[in-house]
Amino acid sequence: MTEGFGSIVAQLEHQKTAIEQALAALREIEGDVAPAATASSSGAPAKRRGRPKGTGRNLRSEGQRKRWAAQKAAVAAPPVASKKAAPRKPQFTPQGLQKLAEAMKRRWGVKRAAAAAKKAGRKHATKKVA
């Protein structure tokens, strides 16, 4: 079992040295030759805690506002492209309105008569004998 752990530790050490070399190369490119002492050298990775600072938060919120504005503009644009005249409503003359009123009165008269006949026929048929 110790052989397995030993090989794992050796591999991790090898990876650690490779990472340190890569970091040193990047620091040389930036112009910072001296390696900076960090908390990650103690073995535990440094975790970022808390919220982003005001500048980062402001940049993200501005970007989100721009995206929403673009999306709303894209949605609002298509209805403007189609401009058709709305169909006109028919307007009745006084004679046409009178004809329509008479026709409706006749129609409702027929319905009321049918309902009354049905109701009159139901009264006799629905009586219960005790």
PDB file of C-alpha atoms in Angstrom:
ATOM      1  CA  MET A   1       0.000   0.000   0.000  1.00  0.00           C
ATOM      2  CA  THR A   2       2.848   2.388   0.767  1.00  0.00           C
ATOM      3  CA  GLU A   3       4.240   1.788  -2.712  1.00  0.00           C
ATOM      4  CA  GLY A   4       0.998   3.131  -4.206  1.00  0.00           C
ATOM      5  CA  PHE A   5       1.063   6.228  -2.046  1.00  0.00           C
ATOM      6  CA  GLY A   6       4.753   6.757  -2.756  1.00  0.00           C
ATOM      7  CA  SER A   7       4.174   6.777  -6.514  1.00  0.00           C
ATOM      8  CA  ILE A   8       1.239   9.154  -6.161  1.00  0.00           C
ATOM      9  CA  VAL A   9       3.324  11.558  -4.064  1.00  0.00           C
ATOM     10  CA  ALA A  10       6.150  11.379  -6.599  1.00  0.00           C
ATOM     11  CA  GLN A  11       3.791  12.200  -9.473  1.00  0.00           C
ATOM     12  CA  LEU A  12       2.341  15.147  -7.558  1.00  0.00           C
ATOM     13  CA  GLU A  13       5.821  16.461  -6.796  1.00  0.00           C
ATOM     14  CA  HIS A  14       6.705  16.199 -10.474  1.00  0.00           C
ATOM     15  CA  GLN A  15       3.560  18.133 -11.432  1.00  0.00           C
ATOM     16  CA  LYS A  16       4.349  20.752  -8.787  1.00  0.00           C
ATOM     17  CA  THR A  17       7.802  21.383 -10.218  1.00  0.00           C
ATOM     18  CA  ALA A  18       6.380  21.601 -13.745  1.00  0.00           C
ATOM     19  CA  ILE A  19       3.823  24.176 -12.610  1.00  0.00           C
ATOM     20  CA  GLU A  20       6.464  26.219 -10.795  1.00  0.00           C
ATOM     21  CA  GLN A  21       8.632  26.258 -13.923  1.00  0.00           C
ATOM     22  CA  ALA A  22       5.695  27.390 -16.039  1.00  0.00           C
ATOM     23  CA  LEU A  23       4.901  30.172 -13.557  1.00  0.00           C
ATOM     24  CA  ALA A  24       8.521  31.307 -13.554  1.00  0.00           C
ATOM     25  CA  ALA A  25       8.500  31.486 -17.348  1.00  0.00           C
ATOM     26  CA  LEU A  26       5.318  33.549 -17.332  1.00  0.00           C
ATOM     27  CA  ARG A  27       6.724  35.929 -14.721  1.00  0.00           C
ATOM     28  CA  GLU A  28       9.827  36.443 -16.877  1.00  0.00           C
ATOM     29  CA  ILE A  29       7.618  37.341 -19.833  1.00  0.00           C
ATOM     30  CA  GLU A  30       5.758  39.914 -17.740  1.00  0.00           C
ATOM     31  CA  GLY A  31       9.010  41.368 -16.466  1.00  0.00           C
ATOM     32  CA  ASP A  32       8.687  40.219 -12.861  1.00  0.00           C
ATOM     33  CA  VAL A  33      11.760  38.016 -12.460  1.00  0.00           C
ATOM     34  CA  ALA A  34      11.566  37.382  -8.714  1.00  0.00           C
ATOM     35  CA  PRO A  35       9.021  34.705  -7.779  1.00  0.00           C
ATOM     36  CA  ALA A  36       6.341  36.136  -5.540  1.00  0.00           C
ATOM     37  CA  ALA A  37       5.587  34.345  -2.288  1.00  0.00           C
ATOM     38  CA  THR A  38       1.982  33.209  -2.383  1.00  0.00           C
ATOM     39  CA  ALA A  39      -0.321  31.342  -0.065  1.00  0.00           C
ATOM     40  CA  SER A  40      -0.552  28.539  -2.645  1.00  0.00           C
ATOM     41  CA  SER A  41       3.087  27.574  -1.976  1.00  0.00           C
ATOM     42  CA  SER A  42       2.032  26.198   1.411  1.00  0.00           C
ATOM     43  CA  GLY A  43       0.194  23.405  -0.373  1.00  0.00           C
ATOM     44  CA  ALA A  44      -3.420  24.516   0.095  1.00  0.00           C
ATOM     45  CA  PRO A  45      -4.963  26.224  -2.949  1.00  0.00           C
ATOM     46  CA  ALA A  46      -6.123  29.769  -2.255  1.00  0.00           C
ATOM     47  CA  LYS A  47      -9.869  30.133  -2.572  1.00  0.00           C
ATOM     48  CA  ARG A  48     -11.510  33.361  -3.533  1.00  0.00           C
ATOM     49  CA  ARG A  49     -14.152  34.447  -1.094  1.00  0.00           C
ATOM     50  CA  GLY A  50     -16.771  37.134  -1.096  1.00  0.00           C
ATOM     51  CA  ARG A  51     -18.320  39.128  -3.861  1.00  0.00           C
ATOM     52  CA  PRO A  52     -16.534  40.782  -6.748  1.00  0.00           C
ATOM     53  CA  LYS A  53     -15.407  44.326  -6.166  1.00  0.00           C
ATOM     54  CA  GLY A  54     -17.471  47.273  -7.327  1.00  0.00           C
ATOM     55  CA  THR A  55     -15.732  47.705 -10.673  1.00  0.00           C
ATOM     56  CA  GLY A  56     -16.287  44.122 -11.779  1.00  0.00           C
ATOM     57  CA  ARG A  57     -19.878  44.201 -10.600  1.00  0.00           C
ATOM     58  CA  ASN A  58     -20.513  47.445 -12.485  1.00  0.00           C
ATOM     59  CA  LEU A  59     -18.997  46.076 -15.688  1.00  0.00           C
ATOM     60  CA  ARG A  60     -21.145  42.952 -15.506  1.00  0.00           C
ATOM     61  CA  SER A  61     -24.323  44.907 -14.810  1.00  0.00           C
ATOM     62  CA  GLU A  62     -23.613  47.331 -17.680  1.00  0.00           C
ATOM     63  CA  GLY A  63     -23.017  44.431 -20.031  1.00  0.00           C
ATOM     64  CA  GLN A  64     -26.258  42.782 -18.965  1.00  0.00           C
ATOM     65  CA  ARG A  65     -28.178  46.039 -19.501  1.00  0.00           C
ATOM     66  CA  LYS A  66     -26.756  46.301 -23.027  1.00  0.00           C
ATOM     67  CA  ARG A  67     -27.734  42.708 -23.805  1.00  0.00           C
ATOM     68  CA  TRP A  68     -31.296  43.263 -22.556  1.00  0.00           C
ATOM     69  CA  ALA A  69     -31.595  46.505 -24.535  1.00  0.00           C
ATOM     70  CA  ALA A  70     -30.443  44.744 -27.707  1.00  0.00           C
ATOM     71  CA  GLN A  71     -32.893  41.908 -27.100  1.00  0.00           C
ATOM     72  CA  LYS A  72     -35.806  44.285 -26.514  1.00  0.00           C
ATOM     73  CA  ALA A  73     -34.903  46.284 -29.627  1.00  0.00           C
ATOM     74  CA  ALA A  74     -34.837  43.087 -31.706  1.00  0.00           C
ATOM     75  CA  VAL A  75     -38.269  42.062 -30.422  1.00  0.00           C
ATOM     76  CA  ALA A  76     -39.784  45.510 -30.954  1.00  0.00           C
ATOM     77  CA  ALA A  77     -38.454  45.924 -34.507  1.00  0.00           C
ATOM     78  CA  PRO A  78     -40.584  43.402 -36.538  1.00  0.00           C
ATOM     79  CA  PRO A  79     -44.056  44.916 -35.895  1.00  0.00           C
ATOM     80  CA  VAL A  80     -42.872  48.275 -37.270  1.00  0.00           C
ATOM     81  CA  ALA A  81     -42.028  46.681 -40.628  1.00  0.00           C
ATOM     82  CA  SER A  82     -45.629  45.674 -41.419  1.00  0.00           C
ATOM     83  CA  LYS A  83     -47.851  48.719 -41.901  1.00  0.00           C
ATOM     84  CA  LYS A  84     -51.258  47.737 -43.222  1.00  0.00           C
ATOM     85  CA  ALA A  85     -54.417  49.733 -42.952  1.00  0.00           C
ATOM     86  CA  ALA A  86     -56.865  48.205 -40.524  1.00  0.00           C
ATOM     87  CA  PRO A  87     -60.107  47.048 -42.148  1.00  0.00           C
ATOM     88  CA  ARG A  88     -62.956  49.472 -41.624  1.00  0.00           C
ATOM     89  CA  LYS A  89     -65.951  48.472 -39.583  1.00  0.00           C
ATOM     90  CA  PRO A  90     -69.210  48.455 -41.495  1.00  0.00           C
ATOM     91  CA  GLN A  91     -71.418  51.390 -40.624  1.00  0.00           C
ATOM     92  CA  PHE A  92     -75.165  50.913 -40.767  1.00  0.00           C
ATOM     93  CA  THR A  93     -77.625  53.395 -42.118  1.00  0.00           C
ATOM     94  CA  PRO A  94     -80.689  54.169 -39.961  1.00  0.00           C
ATOM     95  CA  GLN A  95     -82.808  51.927 -42.240  1.00  0.00           C
ATOM     96  CA  GLY A  96     -80.274  49.101 -41.902  1.00  0.00           C
ATOM     97  CA  LEU A  97     -80.275  49.395 -38.114  1.00  0.00           C
ATOM     98  CA  GLN A  98     -84.084  49.268 -38.071  1.00  0.00           C
ATOM     99  CA  LYS A  99     -84.107  46.104 -40.229  1.00  0.00           C
ATOM    100  CA  LEU A 100     -81.539  44.509 -37.950  1.00  0.00           C
ATOM    101  CA  ALA A 101     -83.553  45.370 -34.820  1.00  0.00           C
ATOM    102  CA  GLU A 102     -86.725  43.871 -36.315  1.00  0.00           C
ATOM    103  CA  ALA A 103     -84.898  40.688 -37.333  1.00  0.00           C
ATOM    104  CA  MET A 104     -83.487  40.291 -33.823  1.00  0.00           C
ATOM    105  CA  LYS A 105     -86.907  40.817 -32.253  1.00  0.00           C
ATOM    106  CA  ARG A 106     -88.386  38.096 -34.494  1.00  0.00           C
ATOM    107  CA  ARG A 107     -85.501  35.718 -33.687  1.00  0.00           C
ATOM    108  CA  TRP A 108     -85.810  36.226 -29.915  1.00  0.00           C
ATOM    109  CA  GLY A 109     -89.622  35.930 -30.139  1.00  0.00           C
ATOM    110  CA  VAL A 110     -89.266  32.491 -31.720  1.00  0.00           C
ATOM    111  CA  LYS A 111     -86.748  31.414 -29.042  1.00  0.00           C
ATOM    112  CA  ARG A 112     -88.973  32.642 -26.199  1.00  0.00           C
ATOM    113  CA  ALA A 113     -91.996  30.837 -27.635  1.00  0.00           C
ATOM    114  CA  ALA A 114     -90.025  27.585 -27.942  1.00  0.00           C
ATOM    115  CA  ALA A 115     -88.722  27.926 -24.383  1.00  0.00           C
ATOM    116  CA  ALA A 116     -92.211  28.647 -23.029  1.00  0.00           C
ATOM    117  CA  ALA A 117     -93.665  25.614 -24.834  1.00  0.00           C
ATOM    118  CA  LYS A 118     -90.913  23.402 -23.482  1.00  0.00           C
ATOM    119  CA  LYS A 119     -91.387  24.735 -19.961  1.00  0.00           C
ATOM    120  CA  ALA A 120     -95.182  24.230 -20.109  1.00  0.00           C
ATOM    121  CA  GLY A 121     -94.740  20.630 -21.282  1.00  0.00           C
ATOM    122  CA  ARG A 122     -92.261  19.930 -18.506  1.00  0.00           C
ATOM    123  CA  LYS A 123     -94.522  21.037 -15.634  1.00  0.00           C
ATOM    124  CA  HIS A 124     -96.983  18.213 -16.154  1.00  0.00           C
ATOM    125  CA  ALA A 125     -94.387  15.534 -16.860  1.00  0.00           C
ATOM    126  CA  THR A 126     -92.209  16.245 -13.824  1.00  0.00           C
ATOM    127  CA  LYS A 127     -94.825  15.991 -11.081  1.00  0.00           C
ATOM    128  CA  LYS A 128     -94.059  13.303  -8.537  1.00  0.00           C
ATOM    129  CA  VAL A 129     -96.737  11.106  -7.079  1.00  0.00           C
ATOM    130  CA  ALA A 130     -96.181  10.267  -3.460  1.00  0.00           C
TER     131      ALA A 130
END
